[in-house]
Short mmCIF file of C-alpha atoms in Angstrom, two decimals:
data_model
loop_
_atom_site.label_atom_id
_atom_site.label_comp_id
_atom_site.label_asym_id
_atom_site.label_seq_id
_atom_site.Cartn_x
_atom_site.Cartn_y
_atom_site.Cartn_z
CA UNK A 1 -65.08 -193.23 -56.29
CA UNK A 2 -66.89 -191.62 -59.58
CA UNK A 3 -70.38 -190.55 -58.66
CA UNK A 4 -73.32 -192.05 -60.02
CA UNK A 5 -73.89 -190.02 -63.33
CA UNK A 6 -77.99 -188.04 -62.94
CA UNK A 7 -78.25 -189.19 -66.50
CA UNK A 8 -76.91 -190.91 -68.72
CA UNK A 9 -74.52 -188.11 -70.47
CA UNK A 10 -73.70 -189.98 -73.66
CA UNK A 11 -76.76 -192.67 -74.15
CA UNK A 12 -77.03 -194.09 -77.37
CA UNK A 13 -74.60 -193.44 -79.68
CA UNK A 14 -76.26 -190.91 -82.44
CA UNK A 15 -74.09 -192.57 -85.87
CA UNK A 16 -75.21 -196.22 -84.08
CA UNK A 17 -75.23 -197.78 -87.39
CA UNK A 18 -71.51 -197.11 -87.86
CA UNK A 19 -70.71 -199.11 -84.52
CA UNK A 20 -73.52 -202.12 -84.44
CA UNK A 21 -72.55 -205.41 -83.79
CA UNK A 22 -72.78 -208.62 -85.70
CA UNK A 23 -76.57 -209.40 -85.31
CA UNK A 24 -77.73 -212.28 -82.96
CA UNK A 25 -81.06 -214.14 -83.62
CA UNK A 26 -83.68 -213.59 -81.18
CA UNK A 27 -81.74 -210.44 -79.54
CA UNK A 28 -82.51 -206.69 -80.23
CA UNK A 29 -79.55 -204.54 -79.96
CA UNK A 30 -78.09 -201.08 -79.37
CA UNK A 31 -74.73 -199.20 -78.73
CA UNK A 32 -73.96 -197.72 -75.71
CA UNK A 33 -71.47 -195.42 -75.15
CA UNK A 34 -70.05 -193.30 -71.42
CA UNK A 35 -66.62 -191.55 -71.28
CA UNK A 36 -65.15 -192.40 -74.39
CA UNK A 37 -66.02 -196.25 -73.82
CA UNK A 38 -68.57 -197.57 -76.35
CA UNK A 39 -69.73 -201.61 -76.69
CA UNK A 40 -72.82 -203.13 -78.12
CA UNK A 41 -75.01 -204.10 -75.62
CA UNK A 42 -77.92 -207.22 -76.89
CA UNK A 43 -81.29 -207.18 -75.16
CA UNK A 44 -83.26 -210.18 -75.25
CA UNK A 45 -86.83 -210.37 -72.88
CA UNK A 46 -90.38 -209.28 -72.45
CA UNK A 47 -90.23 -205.16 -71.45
CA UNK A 48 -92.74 -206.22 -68.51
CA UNK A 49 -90.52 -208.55 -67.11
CA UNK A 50 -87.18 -207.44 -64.82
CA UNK A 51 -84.14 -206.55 -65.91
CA UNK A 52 -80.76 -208.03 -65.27
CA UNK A 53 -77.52 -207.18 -67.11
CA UNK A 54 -75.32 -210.09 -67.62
CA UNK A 55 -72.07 -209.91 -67.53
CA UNK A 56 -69.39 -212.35 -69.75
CA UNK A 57 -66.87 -214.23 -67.94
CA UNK A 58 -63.50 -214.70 -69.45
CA UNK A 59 -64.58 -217.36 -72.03
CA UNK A 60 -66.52 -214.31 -73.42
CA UNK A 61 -69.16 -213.45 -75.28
CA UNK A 62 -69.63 -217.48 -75.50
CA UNK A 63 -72.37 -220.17 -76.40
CA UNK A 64 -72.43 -220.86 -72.71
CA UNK A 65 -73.06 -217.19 -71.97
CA UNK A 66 -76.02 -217.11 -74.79
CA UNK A 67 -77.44 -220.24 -73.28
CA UNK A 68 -77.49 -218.99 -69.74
CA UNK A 69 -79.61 -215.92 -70.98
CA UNK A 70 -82.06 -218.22 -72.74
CA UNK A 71 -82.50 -219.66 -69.31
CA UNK A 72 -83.05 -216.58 -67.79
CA UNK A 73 -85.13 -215.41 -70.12
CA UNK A 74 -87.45 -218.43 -69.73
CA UNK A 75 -88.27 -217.85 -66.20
CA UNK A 76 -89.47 -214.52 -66.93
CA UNK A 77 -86.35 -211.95 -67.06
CA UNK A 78 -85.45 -209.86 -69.84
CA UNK A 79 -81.33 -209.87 -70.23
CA UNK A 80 -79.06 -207.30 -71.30
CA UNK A 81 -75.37 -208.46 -72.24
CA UNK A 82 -73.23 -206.20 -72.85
CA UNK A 83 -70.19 -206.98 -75.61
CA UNK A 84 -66.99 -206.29 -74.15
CA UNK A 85 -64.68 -207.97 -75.17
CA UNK A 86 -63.72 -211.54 -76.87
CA UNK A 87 -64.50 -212.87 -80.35
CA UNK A 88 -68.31 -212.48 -81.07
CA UNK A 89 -70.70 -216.38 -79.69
CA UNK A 90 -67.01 -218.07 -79.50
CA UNK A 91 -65.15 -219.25 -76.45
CA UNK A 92 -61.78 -217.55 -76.23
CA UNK A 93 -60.39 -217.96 -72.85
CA UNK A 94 -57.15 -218.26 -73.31
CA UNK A 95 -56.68 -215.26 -75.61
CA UNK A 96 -58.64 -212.65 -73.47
CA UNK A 97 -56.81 -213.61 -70.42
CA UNK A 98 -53.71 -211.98 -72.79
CA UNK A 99 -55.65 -209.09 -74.18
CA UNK A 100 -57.35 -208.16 -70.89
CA UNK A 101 -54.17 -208.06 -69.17
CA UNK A 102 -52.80 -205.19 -70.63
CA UNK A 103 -56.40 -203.58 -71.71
CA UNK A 104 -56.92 -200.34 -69.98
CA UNK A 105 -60.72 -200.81 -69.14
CA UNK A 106 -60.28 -203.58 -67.04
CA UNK A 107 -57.19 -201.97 -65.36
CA UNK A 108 -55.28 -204.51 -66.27
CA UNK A 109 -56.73 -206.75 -63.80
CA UNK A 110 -54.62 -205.47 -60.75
CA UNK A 111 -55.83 -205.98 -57.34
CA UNK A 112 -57.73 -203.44 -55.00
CA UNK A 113 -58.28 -201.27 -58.59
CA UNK A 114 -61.81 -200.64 -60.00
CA UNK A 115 -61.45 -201.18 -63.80
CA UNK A 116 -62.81 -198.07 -66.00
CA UNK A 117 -65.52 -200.15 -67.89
CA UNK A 118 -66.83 -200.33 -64.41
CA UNK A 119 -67.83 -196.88 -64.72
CA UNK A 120 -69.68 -197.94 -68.08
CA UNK A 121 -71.50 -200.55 -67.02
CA UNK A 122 -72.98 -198.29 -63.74
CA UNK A 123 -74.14 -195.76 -66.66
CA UNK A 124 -75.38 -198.79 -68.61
CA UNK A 125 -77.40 -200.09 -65.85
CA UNK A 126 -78.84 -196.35 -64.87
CA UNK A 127 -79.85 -196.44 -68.84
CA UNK A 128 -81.74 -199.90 -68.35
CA UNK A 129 -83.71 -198.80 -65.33
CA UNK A 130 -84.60 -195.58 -67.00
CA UNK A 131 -85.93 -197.41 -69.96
CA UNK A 132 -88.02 -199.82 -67.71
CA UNK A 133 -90.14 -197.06 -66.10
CA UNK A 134 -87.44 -196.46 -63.42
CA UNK A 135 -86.97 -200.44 -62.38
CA UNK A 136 -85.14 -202.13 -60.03
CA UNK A 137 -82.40 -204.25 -62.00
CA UNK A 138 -80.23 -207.28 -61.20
CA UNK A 139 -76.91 -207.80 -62.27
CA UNK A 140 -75.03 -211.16 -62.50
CA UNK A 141 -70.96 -210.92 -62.90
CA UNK A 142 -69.35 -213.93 -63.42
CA UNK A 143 -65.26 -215.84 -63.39
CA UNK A 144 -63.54 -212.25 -64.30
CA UNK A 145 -66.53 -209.98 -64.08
CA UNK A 146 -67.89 -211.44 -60.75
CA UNK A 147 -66.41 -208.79 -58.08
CA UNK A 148 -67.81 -206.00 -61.34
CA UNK A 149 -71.05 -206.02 -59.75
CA UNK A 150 -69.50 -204.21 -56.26
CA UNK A 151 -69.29 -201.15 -57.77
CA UNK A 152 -72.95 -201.32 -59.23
CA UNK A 153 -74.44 -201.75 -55.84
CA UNK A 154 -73.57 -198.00 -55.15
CA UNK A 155 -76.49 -197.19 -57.55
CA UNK A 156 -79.55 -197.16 -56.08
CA UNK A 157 -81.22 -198.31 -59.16
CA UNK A 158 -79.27 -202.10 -58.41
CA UNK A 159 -80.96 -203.83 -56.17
CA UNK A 160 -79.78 -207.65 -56.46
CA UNK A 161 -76.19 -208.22 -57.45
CA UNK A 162 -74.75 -211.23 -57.86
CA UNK A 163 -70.98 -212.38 -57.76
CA UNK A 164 -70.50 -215.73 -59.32
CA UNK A 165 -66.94 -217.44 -59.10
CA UNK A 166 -65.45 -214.29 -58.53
CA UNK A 167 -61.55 -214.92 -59.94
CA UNK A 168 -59.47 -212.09 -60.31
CA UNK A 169 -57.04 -211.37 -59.89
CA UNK A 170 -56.30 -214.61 -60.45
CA UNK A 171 -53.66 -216.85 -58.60
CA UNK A 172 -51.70 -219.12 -60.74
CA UNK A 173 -50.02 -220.90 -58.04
CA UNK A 174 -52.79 -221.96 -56.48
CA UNK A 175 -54.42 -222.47 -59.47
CA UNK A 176 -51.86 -225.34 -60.62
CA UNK A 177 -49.91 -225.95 -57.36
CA UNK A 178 -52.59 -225.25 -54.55
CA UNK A 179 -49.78 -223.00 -53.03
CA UNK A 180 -51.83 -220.20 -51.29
CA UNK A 181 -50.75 -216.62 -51.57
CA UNK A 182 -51.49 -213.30 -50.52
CA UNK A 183 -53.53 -212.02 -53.55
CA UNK A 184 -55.76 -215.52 -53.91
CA UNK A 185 -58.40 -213.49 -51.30
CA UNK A 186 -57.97 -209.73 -53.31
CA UNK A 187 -60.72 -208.41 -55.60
CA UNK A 188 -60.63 -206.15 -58.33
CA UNK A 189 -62.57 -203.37 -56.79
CA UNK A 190 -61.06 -200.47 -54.97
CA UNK A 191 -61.39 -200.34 -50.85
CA UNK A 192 -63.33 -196.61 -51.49
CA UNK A 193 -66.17 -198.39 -54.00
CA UNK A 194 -66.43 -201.53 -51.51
CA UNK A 195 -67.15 -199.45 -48.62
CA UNK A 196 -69.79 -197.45 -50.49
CA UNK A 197 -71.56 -200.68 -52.03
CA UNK A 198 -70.95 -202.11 -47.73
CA UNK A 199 -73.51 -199.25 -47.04
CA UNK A 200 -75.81 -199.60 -49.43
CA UNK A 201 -76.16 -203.14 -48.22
CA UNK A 202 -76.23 -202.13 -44.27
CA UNK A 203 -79.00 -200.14 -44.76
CA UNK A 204 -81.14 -202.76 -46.74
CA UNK A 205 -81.27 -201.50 -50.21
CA UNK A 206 -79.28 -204.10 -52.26
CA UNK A 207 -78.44 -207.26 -51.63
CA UNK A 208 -75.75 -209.79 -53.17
CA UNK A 209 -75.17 -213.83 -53.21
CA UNK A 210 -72.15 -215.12 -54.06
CA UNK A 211 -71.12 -218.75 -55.38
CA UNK A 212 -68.54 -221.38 -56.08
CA UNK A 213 -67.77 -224.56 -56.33
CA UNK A 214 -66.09 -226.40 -53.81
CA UNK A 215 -63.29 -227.94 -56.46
CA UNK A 216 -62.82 -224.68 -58.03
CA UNK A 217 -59.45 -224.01 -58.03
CA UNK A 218 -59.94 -220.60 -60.38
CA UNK A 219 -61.86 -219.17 -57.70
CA UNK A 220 -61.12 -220.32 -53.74
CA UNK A 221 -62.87 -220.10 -51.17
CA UNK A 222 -60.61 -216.61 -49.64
CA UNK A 223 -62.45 -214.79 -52.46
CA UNK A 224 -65.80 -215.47 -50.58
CA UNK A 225 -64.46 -215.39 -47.65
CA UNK A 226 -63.40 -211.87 -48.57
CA UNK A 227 -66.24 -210.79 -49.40
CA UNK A 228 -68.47 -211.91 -46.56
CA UNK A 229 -65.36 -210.38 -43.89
CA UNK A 230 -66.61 -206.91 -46.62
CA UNK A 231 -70.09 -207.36 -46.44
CA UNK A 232 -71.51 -208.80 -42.96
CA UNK A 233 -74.93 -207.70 -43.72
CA UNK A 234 -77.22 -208.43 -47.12
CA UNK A 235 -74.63 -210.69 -48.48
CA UNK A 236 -76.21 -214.69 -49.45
CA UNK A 237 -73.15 -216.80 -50.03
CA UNK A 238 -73.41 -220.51 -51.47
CA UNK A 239 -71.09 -222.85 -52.13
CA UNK A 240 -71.84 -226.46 -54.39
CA UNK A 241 -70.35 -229.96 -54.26
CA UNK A 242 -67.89 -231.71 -52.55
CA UNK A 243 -64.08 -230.58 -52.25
CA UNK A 244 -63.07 -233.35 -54.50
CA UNK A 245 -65.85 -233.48 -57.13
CA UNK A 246 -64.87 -233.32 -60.83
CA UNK A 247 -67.71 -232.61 -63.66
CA UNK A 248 -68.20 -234.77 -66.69
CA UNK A 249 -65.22 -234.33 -68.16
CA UNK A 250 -63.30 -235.15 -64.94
CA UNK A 251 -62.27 -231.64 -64.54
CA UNK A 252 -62.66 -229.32 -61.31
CA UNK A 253 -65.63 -227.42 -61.83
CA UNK A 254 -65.65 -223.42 -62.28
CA UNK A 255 -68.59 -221.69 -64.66
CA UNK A 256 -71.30 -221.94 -62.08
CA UNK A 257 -73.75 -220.85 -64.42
CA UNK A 258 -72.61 -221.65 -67.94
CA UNK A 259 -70.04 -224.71 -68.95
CA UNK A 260 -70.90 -226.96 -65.82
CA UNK A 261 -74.81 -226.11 -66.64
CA UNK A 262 -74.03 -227.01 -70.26
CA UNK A 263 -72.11 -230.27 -69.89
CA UNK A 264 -73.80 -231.58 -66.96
CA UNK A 265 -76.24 -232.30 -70.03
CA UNK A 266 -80.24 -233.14 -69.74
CA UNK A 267 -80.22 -236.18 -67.43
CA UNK A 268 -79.03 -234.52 -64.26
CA UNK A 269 -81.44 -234.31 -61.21
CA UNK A 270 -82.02 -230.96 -59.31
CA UNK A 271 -79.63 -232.43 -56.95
CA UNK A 272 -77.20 -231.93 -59.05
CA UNK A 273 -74.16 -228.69 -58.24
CA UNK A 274 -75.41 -227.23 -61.21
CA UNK A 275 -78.90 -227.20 -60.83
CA UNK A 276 -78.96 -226.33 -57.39
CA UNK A 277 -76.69 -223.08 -58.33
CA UNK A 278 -79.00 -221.89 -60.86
CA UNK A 279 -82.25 -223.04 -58.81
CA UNK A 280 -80.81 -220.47 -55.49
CA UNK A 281 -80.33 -218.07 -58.43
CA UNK A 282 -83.53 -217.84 -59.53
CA UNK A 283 -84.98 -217.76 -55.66
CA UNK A 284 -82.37 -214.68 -54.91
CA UNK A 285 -83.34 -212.94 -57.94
CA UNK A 286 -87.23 -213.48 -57.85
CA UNK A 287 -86.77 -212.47 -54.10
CA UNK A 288 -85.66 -208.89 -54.30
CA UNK A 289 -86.49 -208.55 -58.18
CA UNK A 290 -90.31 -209.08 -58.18
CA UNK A 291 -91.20 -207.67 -54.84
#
């Protein structure tokens, strides 16, 4: 397990304007770089309000993403998302899956192995606090980044983490044939990181909640069951709709937080998977955020 860096060694990148990002209305943005990794991170929020760094899911750095932000922004977060990967505001699923697989900072996805960029983003979010007069900060991992947040629990600076849909690595046949198989329960975070982040939460100072959908089929249930067998203590786990419920397109359900929000569209009540997701989201974050 890497220790938590005392500060942040690289920071900003100094030749920034070589290495900026497209430019995204509304959003501020800087580059961020920590052992030789380097990504654009977007900020977006009032500088008196908490701070929560947002991580993609494998759609990317996607409408639904930008949208989700907005929301959080509008109850009173600021949001930091980091670009990682993916074409820039387009939903590329299918083609990161590919990429990712063989990319070494997400260690190729294998099981029980703490990708590099993890690494980054616990640098990135030491950087965040330190800019916000020391603050305690959220972070929300989602689909592929959703077991990312383990590792930023170790940081004392983290003190709400949240694992939404957490998918890899992934299992295809139970994905398409419900065939269940030894890896459908195994995370993408090594034992050594999950038993320091299983401390922090024993002794109180971080907490995590953890979601799905009850049709997901990307993410079963063994991944939350893994995690609560990890984490006995100062882990929330949810879970939303019925076993057989399909969304609006008569598809199982998956993106917690982005594409079922999104197409669920306007007329929805609050009893409604979606809403109730985001609505427990809000209460976990405002909980141990604004304390």
């Amino acid at each position: 397990m890497s220790n938590m860096p005392e500060s942040i060694p690289d920071a900003i990148v100094t030749d920034a304007h070589l290495l900026r990002g497209p430019s995204l209305s509304g959003y501020e943005q800087f580059h961020f770089s920590h052992n030789r990794i380097d990504h654009p991170v977007y900020h977006r929020g009032d500088r008196g309000h908490p701070p929560i760094l947002l991580l993609s899911e494998l759609a990317g750095f996607a409408p639904g993403l930008l949208m989700f932000a907005d929301r959080l922004v509008q109850h009173h977060y600021q949001v930091y998302l980091p670009w990682m990967f993916g074409s820039f505001a387009k939903r590329t699923p299918l083609r990161n899956a590919v990429r990712l697989c063989v990319s070494h900072e997400f260690a190729r996805l294998k099981a029980g192995v703490s990708a590099p960029i993890t690494d980054w983003l616990r640098a990135l979010s030491l950087y965040i606090s330190v800019q916000n007069q020391n603050a305690r900060l959220g972070a929300i991992g989602m689909c592929l980044t959703g077991a990312f947040v383990i590792p930023l629990i170790i940081d004392p600076q983290v003190k709400a983490a949240v694992a939404a849909q957490p998918s890899t690595p992934l299992s295809l046949l139970y994905r398409y044939f419900a065939i269940r198989t030894r890896i459908i329960k195994a995370l993408n975070v090594s034992d050594e990181e999950i038993i320091a982040a299983r401390q922090r939460l024993n002794e109180g100072e971080a907490h995590m909640f953890a979601c799905r959908f009850r049709a997901d089929r990307i993410c079963p249930s063994e991944k939350l069951e893994h995690l609560q067998h990890e984490f006995p203590i100062g882990l929330e786990v949810k879970e939303y709709g019925g076993v057989d419920w399909r969304n609006s397109l008569n598809r199982r359900p998956h993106a917690t937080f982005t594409k079922e929000f999104r197409i669920a569209g306007e007329d929805v009540d609050d009893t409604h998977p979606s809403r109730q997701a985001f609505r427990d989201l809000i209460c976990f974050l405002d909980k141990h955020l604004r304390a």
